[in-house]
Every structure is written in C-alpha cells, then in structure tokens.
Coordinates of C-alpha atoms in Angstrom, one line a residue:
X1 CA -2.5 -29.7 -9.0
X2 CA -2.8 -33.3 -7.6
X3 CA -0.4 -36.1 -6.8
X4 CA -1.5 -39.6 -7.7
X5 CA 0.2 -42.8 -6.2
X6 CA 0.3 -46.2 -8.0
X7 CA 1.7 -49.2 -7.1
X8 CA 1.7 -52.1 -9.7
X9 CA 3.3 -55.2 -10.7
X10 CA 4.8 -56.8 -14.2
X11 CA 5.4 -60.1 -14.8
X12 CA 8.0 -60.7 -17.3
X13 CA 7.9 -63.4 -19.9
X14 CA 10.3 -65.7 -17.6
X15 CA 7.9 -65.2 -14.6
X16 CA 9.7 -62.4 -12.8
X17 CA 7.8 -59.9 -10.8
X18 CA 8.8 -56.4 -11.1
X19 CA 7.0 -53.6 -8.7
X20 CA 6.5 -50.5 -10.0
X21 CA 5.8 -47.5 -7.6
X22 CA 4.7 -44.2 -10.0
X23 CA 4.2 -41.0 -8.4
X24 CA 2.5 -38.7 -10.6
X25 CA 2.2 -35.1 -10.6
X26 CA -1.2 -34.2 -12.1
X27 CA -1.6 -30.3 -13.0
X28 CA -5.1 -29.0 -13.2
X29 CA -6.3 -28.6 -16.9
X30 CA -3.3 -30.3 -18.7
X31 CA -3.3 -33.8 -20.4
X32 CA 0.1 -34.7 -20.0
X33 CA 1.2 -35.6 -16.3
X34 CA 4.6 -36.2 -15.2
X35 CA 5.9 -38.9 -12.9
X36 CA 9.0 -40.3 -10.7
X37 CA 9.3 -44.2 -10.9
X38 CA 10.8 -46.5 -8.9
X39 CA 11.4 -50.2 -9.9
X40 CA 11.9 -53.0 -7.4
X41 CA 13.1 -56.0 -9.4
X42 CA 14.4 -59.5 -8.2
X43 CA 18.2 -60.3 -8.7
X44 CA 18.0 -61.4 -12.4
X45 CA 16.6 -58.0 -13.2
X46 CA 18.8 -56.2 -10.7
X47 CA 20.2 -53.6 -13.3
X48 CA 16.9 -52.3 -13.0
X49 CA 17.1 -51.2 -9.4
X50 CA 18.8 -48.0 -8.3
X51 CA 18.3 -46.2 -11.7
X52 CA 16.5 -42.8 -11.9
X53 CA 13.2 -43.1 -13.9
X54 CA 10.7 -40.2 -15.1
X55 CA 7.8 -40.6 -17.3
X56 CA 4.7 -39.0 -18.6
X57 CA 1.0 -40.3 -18.3
X58 CA -1.4 -39.5 -20.8
X59 CA -5.3 -40.5 -20.9
X60 CA -6.4 -42.3 -24.0
X61 CA -10.1 -41.0 -23.1
X62 CA -12.4 -40.9 -25.0
X63 CA -11.2 -43.3 -27.3
X64 CA -10.2 -45.9 -24.7
X65 CA -10.6 -46.1 -20.8
X66 CA -6.9 -46.2 -20.4
X67 CA -3.8 -44.5 -19.8
X68 CA -0.4 -44.5 -21.7
X69 CA 2.5 -44.4 -19.6
X70 CA 6.4 -43.8 -21.0
X71 CA 8.9 -44.5 -19.1
X72 CA 12.5 -42.8 -19.5
X73 CA 15.9 -43.8 -17.9
X74 CA 17.5 -41.1 -16.5
X75 CA 20.6 -42.8 -15.2

C-alpha cells in the first residue's frame, strides 16, 4: 500500500484560484484508489472551505495517460 500526496490548483471562470490537496491511499493491485481532499478557496468561494471531501481516483490507462478524480462533499 502506498500514500500519494498531490497538490494542485484550479482556476475558475472568473479567475479565482482554488488550491486542492489530495491525499490518496493506493492499495497494491487495485484500480480504485481512495482520497481525502482539502480545498483552500478565496473569500468569494469560501463556502468550499471547511467542508469534508473524499474522492476516488482511477487510472484511464491504457486508453489515456491520465487519471479520473471524483470528489464527494460529505459535510
């Protein structure tokens, strides 16, 4: 089992930057990985801050060199 730690940013249509911290648990031999996600958003998107998010991460290989991340807001 491995832990993956990703930090990236998302820019909204109005130019706001939202920082995403994705900590992924990657069990050996499984295609689905589970993650805990933290969002840090500016004031105009402040409603995103403080919520609890979980997600899944699936590889799209061999069709594409990419991953599919799904995010779910728990609270």
